[in-house]
CSV table of C-alpha atoms in Angstrom, one decimal:
chain,number,residue,atom,x,y,z
A,1,MET,CA,21.9,39.8,35.4
A,2,ALA,CA,19.3,37.5,34.6
A,3,ALA,CA,20.2,34.7,32.2
A,4,PRO,CA,18.6,34.6,28.8
A,5,PRO,CA,15.3,32.8,28.1
A,6,ARG,CA,15.4,29.4,27.2
A,7,PRO,CA,14.7,28.5,23.9
A,8,GLY,CA,11.6,26.4,23.0
A,9,PHE,CA,11.7,23.2,21.4
A,10,PRO,CA,12.1,22.6,18.5
A,11,ALA,CA,15.2,25.0,18.7
A,12,ARG,CA,15.8,26.6,15.3
A,13,ILE,CA,19.3,27.4,13.7
A,14,HIS,CA,19.3,30.4,11.7
A,15,ASN,CA,22.3,29.8,9.2
A,16,MET,CA,21.4,30.5,5.6
A,17,GLY,CA,24.7,30.7,4.0
A,18,LYS,CA,25.9,27.0,3.7
A,19,THR,CA,26.0,25.6,0.2
A,20,TYR,CA,26.1,21.9,-0.1
A,21,ASN,CA,27.9,20.5,-3.2
A,22,ALA,CA,29.0,17.2,-1.9
A,23,PRO,CA,32.2,16.0,-4.0
A,24,GLY,CA,30.7,13.6,-7.0
A,25,THR,CA,27.4,15.5,-6.8
A,26,ARG,CA,26.0,17.3,-9.8
A,27,PRO,CA,24.4,20.7,-9.4
A,28,ALA,CA,20.8,21.0,-8.7
A,29,ALA,CA,18.2,20.4,-11.3
A,30,ARG,CA,14.6,21.9,-11.6
A,31,ARG,CA,11.9,19.5,-11.1
A,32,PRO,CA,9.7,19.7,-14.0
A,33,GLY,CA,6.6,21.6,-13.2
A,34,THR,CA,7.8,23.0,-10.0
A,35,GLY,CA,8.7,26.5,-9.1
A,36,GLY,CA,12.6,27.5,-8.3
A,37,SER,CA,15.4,28.7,-10.5
A,38,SER,CA,16.7,26.5,-13.4
A,39,SER,CA,20.3,27.9,-12.7
A,40,SER,CA,23.4,25.3,-12.7
A,41,ALA,CA,24.6,26.8,-9.6
A,42,PRO,CA,24.4,24.5,-6.6
A,43,VAL,CA,21.5,25.1,-4.4
A,44,SER,CA,21.9,27.3,-1.2
A,45,VAL,CA,20.7,25.1,1.4
A,46,PRO,CA,20.5,26.2,5.0
A,47,GLU,CA,22.9,24.5,7.2
A,48,ALA,CA,21.9,21.4,9.0
A,49,GLY,CA,22.1,22.1,12.3
A,50,GLY,CA,21.4,19.0,14.0
A,51,VAL,CA,18.7,20.7,15.8
A,52,MET,CA,17.3,17.3,17.2
A,53,MET,CA,20.1,15.4,18.8
A,54,PRO,CA,23.3,16.5,17.0
A,55,GLY,CA,25.4,13.7,16.1
A,56,ARG,CA,28.5,15.6,14.8
A,57,ASP,CA,29.5,12.4,12.6
A,58,SER,CA,26.2,12.4,10.9
A,59,ILE,CA,26.6,16.1,9.8
A,60,PRO,CA,28.5,15.4,6.5
A,61,ALA,CA,26.4,12.4,5.6
A,62,ARG,CA,23.2,14.6,6.1
A,63,ALA,CA,24.6,17.3,4.3
A,64,ARG,CA,25.3,14.8,1.4
A,65,MET,CA,21.5,13.6,1.7
A,66,VAL,CA,20.2,17.2,1.4
A,67,GLN,CA,22.5,18.3,-1.8
A,68,GLN,CA,21.1,14.8,-3.6
A,69,LEU,CA,17.8,15.9,-2.6
A,70,ALA,CA,18.4,19.3,-4.1
A,71,ASP,CA,19.9,17.7,-7.1
A,72,SER,CA,16.5,15.6,-7.5
A,73,GLY,CA,14.4,18.7,-7.7
A,74,ILE,CA,13.4,19.4,-4.1
A,75,ARG,CA,13.2,23.3,-4.1
A,76,ASP,CA,11.7,24.2,-1.1
A,77,LEU,CA,14.4,25.7,1.7
A,78,GLN,CA,12.2,25.1,4.5
A,79,VAL,CA,11.9,21.2,3.3
A,80,LEU,CA,15.6,21.1,2.7
A,81,ARG,CA,16.6,22.5,6.2
A,82,ALA,CA,14.1,20.2,7.9
A,83,MET,CA,15.7,16.9,6.1
A,84,GLY,CA,19.1,18.3,7.0
A,85,ALA,CA,18.3,19.1,10.8
A,86,VAL,CA,17.0,15.5,11.8
A,87,ASP,CA,19.2,12.8,12.4
A,88,ARG,CA,17.7,10.0,10.4
A,89,HIS,CA,19.9,7.5,11.8
A,90,ARG,CA,18.5,7.7,15.3
A,91,PHE,CA,15.4,6.1,13.9
A,92,VAL,CA,16.6,3.2,12.6
A,93,ASP,CA,18.1,-0.1,14.1
A,94,GLY,CA,21.8,0.0,15.0
A,95,ALA,CA,22.8,-2.6,12.1
A,96,LEU,CA,21.1,-0.2,9.5
A,97,VAL,CA,23.0,3.0,10.8
A,98,PRO,CA,25.5,3.2,7.9
A,99,GLN,CA,22.4,3.1,5.3
A,100,ALA,CA,20.6,5.6,7.3
A,101,TYR,CA,21.3,8.7,4.9
A,102,GLU,CA,21.3,6.5,1.4
A,103,ASP,CA,17.8,7.1,-0.3
A,104,THR,CA,16.3,4.0,0.4
A,105,ALA,CA,13.2,2.5,2.7
A,106,LEU,CA,14.5,0.8,5.7
A,107,PRO,CA,12.9,-1.9,7.7
A,108,ILE,CA,11.4,-0.7,11.1
A,109,GLY,CA,9.5,-3.9,12.5
A,110,LEU,CA,6.4,-5.1,12.2
A,111,GLY,CA,6.3,-5.2,8.3
A,112,GLN,CA,6.8,-1.6,8.4
A,113,THR,CA,9.4,0.8,6.7
A,114,ILE,CA,10.8,4.2,7.2
A,115,SER,CA,10.2,5.9,3.8
A,116,LYS,CA,13.0,7.0,1.4
A,117,PRO,CA,14.4,10.6,2.5
A,118,SER,CA,13.5,11.6,-1.4
A,119,VAL,CA,9.7,10.4,-0.8
A,120,VAL,CA,9.4,12.2,2.7
A,121,ALA,CA,10.9,15.6,1.2
A,122,ARG,CA,8.6,15.0,-1.9
A,123,MET,CA,5.7,14.8,0.1
A,124,ILE,CA,6.2,17.6,2.3
A,125,GLU,CA,6.9,19.7,-0.3
A,126,LEU,CA,3.7,19.0,-1.9
A,127,LEU,CA,2.3,19.7,1.2
A,128,MET,CA,4.0,23.2,1.5
A,129,GLN,CA,3.0,24.2,-1.9
A,130,GLY,CA,-0.7,23.8,-1.0
A,131,GLY,CA,-1.4,23.9,2.8
A,132,LEU,CA,-2.4,26.8,4.8
A,133,ARG,CA,0.5,28.8,6.1
A,134,GLY,CA,0.8,31.3,9.2
A,135,PRO,CA,2.8,34.6,9.3
A,136,ASP,CA,6.0,32.7,10.1
A,137,GLY,CA,5.5,30.7,6.8
A,138,LYS,CA,5.2,27.7,8.6
A,139,LEU,CA,1.9,25.3,7.8
A,140,GLY,CA,-0.6,25.3,10.3
A,141,ARG,CA,-1.8,22.0,12.4
A,142,VAL,CA,-0.7,18.8,10.4
A,143,LEU,CA,-2.1,15.3,10.7
A,144,ASP,CA,0.4,12.6,10.0
A,145,VAL,CA,-1.1,9.0,9.1
A,146,GLY,CA,1.0,6.1,10.1
A,147,THR,CA,3.7,7.6,12.6
A,148,GLY,CA,6.0,4.3,12.3
A,149,CYS,CA,9.4,5.0,13.8
A,150,GLY,CA,8.7,8.9,14.3
A,151,TYR,CA,10.9,10.2,11.6
A,152,GLN,CA,8.5,12.0,9.2
A,153,ALA,CA,6.7,13.5,12.2
A,154,VAL,CA,9.8,15.1,13.5
A,155,VAL,CA,10.5,16.6,9.9
A,156,LEU,CA,7.1,17.9,9.8
A,157,GLY,CA,7.5,19.3,13.2
A,158,GLN,CA,10.3,21.8,11.5
A,159,VAL,CA,7.7,22.9,9.1
A,160,ALA,CA,4.5,22.9,10.8
A,161,SER,CA,3.2,24.7,13.9
A,162,GLU,CA,1.5,21.7,15.4
A,163,VAL,CA,1.8,17.8,14.5
A,164,TYR,CA,-0.4,15.1,15.4
A,165,SER,CA,0.9,11.9,14.4
A,166,ILE,CA,-1.3,8.6,14.7
A,167,GLU,CA,-0.3,4.9,14.6
A,168,ARG,CA,-2.3,2.0,14.7
A,169,LEU,CA,0.2,-0.5,15.9
A,170,ARG,CA,0.8,-0.2,19.7
A,171,ASP,CA,4.6,-1.4,19.4
A,172,LEU,CA,5.5,0.9,16.5
A,173,HIS,CA,3.6,3.8,18.7
A,174,GLU,CA,5.7,2.8,21.5
A,175,LYS,CA,9.0,3.0,19.7
A,176,ALA,CA,8.3,6.4,18.1
A,177,ARG,CA,7.6,7.7,21.7
A,178,ALA,CA,10.9,6.3,22.8
A,179,ASN,CA,12.6,7.8,19.8
A,180,LEU,CA,10.9,11.0,20.4
A,181,ARG,CA,11.3,11.2,24.2
A,182,PRO,CA,14.6,12.7,24.6
A,183,MET,CA,14.2,15.4,21.8
A,184,ARG,CA,11.7,17.2,23.9
A,185,ILE,CA,9.8,18.4,21.0
A,186,ALA,CA,6.5,20.3,22.1
A,187,ASN,CA,4.7,20.7,18.8
A,188,VAL,CA,5.0,16.7,18.1
A,189,HIS,CA,1.9,14.7,19.6
A,190,LEU,CA,1.8,10.8,19.2
A,191,ILE,CA,-1.5,9.4,19.3
A,192,LEU,CA,-2.4,5.4,19.2
A,193,GLY,CA,-5.4,5.1,17.1
A,194,ASP,CA,-7.2,3.9,13.8
A,195,GLY,CA,-5.3,6.0,11.5
A,196,MET,CA,-8.5,5.9,8.6
A,197,ALA,CA,-10.6,7.7,11.3
A,198,GLY,CA,-8.0,10.4,11.3
A,199,PHE,CA,-8.1,12.6,14.7
A,200,ALA,CA,-11.0,14.8,15.1
A,201,LYS,CA,-10.0,16.3,18.1
A,202,GLY,CA,-7.2,18.0,16.3
A,203,ALA,CA,-9.1,19.2,13.1
A,204,PRO,CA,-9.4,21.1,11.1
A,205,TYR,CA,-5.9,20.3,9.6
A,206,ALA,CA,-4.1,22.7,7.3
A,207,GLY,CA,-2.3,19.7,5.9
A,208,ILE,CA,-2.8,15.9,5.9
A,209,ILE,CA,-0.3,13.4,4.9
A,210,ALA,CA,-0.3,9.6,5.0
A,211,ALA,CA,2.5,6.8,5.0
A,212,ALA,CA,-0.1,4.1,3.7
A,213,GLY,CA,-2.2,3.6,0.7
A,214,GLY,CA,-5.6,2.3,0.5
A,215,GLU,CA,-8.3,1.9,-2.4
A,216,ALA,CA,-9.5,5.3,-1.5
A,217,ILE,CA,-9.0,8.7,0.6
A,218,PRO,CA,-11.1,8.2,3.5
A,219,ASP,CA,-14.1,10.2,4.1
A,220,ALA,CA,-12.7,11.3,7.7
A,221,TRP,CA,-9.6,12.8,6.2
A,222,ILE,CA,-11.5,14.9,3.8
A,223,GLU,CA,-13.9,16.4,6.6
A,224,GLN,CA,-11.0,17.0,8.9
A,225,LEU,CA,-8.9,18.8,6.2
A,226,ALA,CA,-9.5,22.9,6.4
A,227,TYR,CA,-10.6,24.7,3.5
A,228,GLY,CA,-7.6,25.7,1.7
A,229,GLY,CA,-5.8,22.8,2.9
A,230,ARG,CA,-4.3,20.1,1.2
A,231,LEU,CA,-3.7,16.4,1.5
A,232,VAL,CA,-1.2,14.1,0.4
A,233,ALA,CA,-1.2,10.4,0.2
A,234,PRO,CA,-0.7,7.2,-1.7
A,235,ILE,CA,-3.5,5.5,-3.6
A,236,ALA,CA,-4.1,2.2,-5.2
A,237,THR,CA,-4.3,2.9,-8.8
A,238,ALA,CA,-4.6,-1.0,-10.0
A,239,PRO,CA,-3.8,-4.0,-8.3
A,240,GLY,CA,-0.2,-4.2,-6.9
A,241,GLN,CA,0.0,-0.3,-7.9
A,242,GLN,CA,-0.2,3.0,-6.2
A,243,ALA,CA,0.4,6.7,-6.8
A,244,LEU,CA,0.7,9.8,-5.0
A,245,MET,CA,-2.5,11.7,-4.6
A,246,VAL,CA,-3.2,15.6,-3.8
A,247,VAL,CA,-6.5,16.8,-2.6
A,248,ASP,CA,-7.0,20.2,-2.4
A,249,ARG,CA,-10.2,21.1,-0.4
A,250,SER,CA,-12.2,24.5,-1.0
A,251,ARG,CA,-15.7,25.8,-0.1
A,252,GLN,CA,-16.5,24.9,-3.8
A,253,GLY,CA,-15.4,21.2,-3.6
A,254,VAL,CA,-12.5,18.7,-3.7
A,255,GLN,CA,-9.8,18.8,-6.3
A,256,GLN,CA,-8.0,15.5,-6.7
A,257,THR,CA,-4.8,15.2,-8.6
A,258,ILE,CA,-2.5,12.0,-9.2
A,259,LEU,CA,1.0,12.1,-9.7
A,260,GLU,CA,3.7,9.8,-9.8
A,261,ALA,CA,4.0,6.1,-8.9
A,262,VAL,CA,5.0,5.2,-5.5
A,263,ASN,CA,5.3,2.1,-3.1
A,264,PHE,CA,4.1,2.1,0.4
A,265,VAL,CA,2.2,-0.2,3.0
A,266,PRO,CA,-1.2,-0.7,2.7
A,267,LEU,CA,-3.5,1.4,4.9
A,268,LYS,CA,-5.2,-0.8,7.4
A,269,SER,CA,-8.2,0.1,10.0
A,270,GLY,CA,-8.2,-0.8,13.8
A,271,VAL,CA,-5.7,-0.8,16.5
A,272,ALA,CA,-3.4,-3.7,16.8
């Protein structure tokens, strides 16, 4: 009898029954202004299957992280599943592994950081709320500006059909390639280039997300965003201050919405 077909990458784990309610955590609360139930019951989160490179000892830590994200107001089950599926500790230096599942940004070299899990989840959830989705419920093609160590690109790969992730710093681009190489993820593409110029070859994009903030949203990003698509990026609101901006593009024009304060590295042009 012929062997069953080998699953593609990333493999998906269909186990929807696990409820994360770690000791000492509160029941999930609704984020003001978002959808979802306001019940005090814990959120039923799809089980974190470790689909990238399962580290069995990391599963409880990831489960606690996912429950904390749900408690803080992240309601999209696809986002929670994606956050629970990716081993964040594989994207940080060995000395920082004990902090990998804490809600904190961590240094990854060259003055850059891996964003807080709560920030990654928040931005991806915002993208999911407005971006173009396919019949399977996934986002279409996404542009990820600022690959860094590759963590956010891999999480995006769980919720989008295809991800183009661009990094301007050669050493970080190579680090991300090394991190992703053993994972064999077919739908995430890493590019060395100037993120401010976007990546026109992959456009139009259902969603664009950026991990660095400038004085304004580059025109190239708007031009490469599909009609009906959404862009989520930090933007400077005052000297030394940033906030998340959501940009929705339609045939009638562009709508910009400023949300909560954030703290990202500055957006720069060129390749170094």
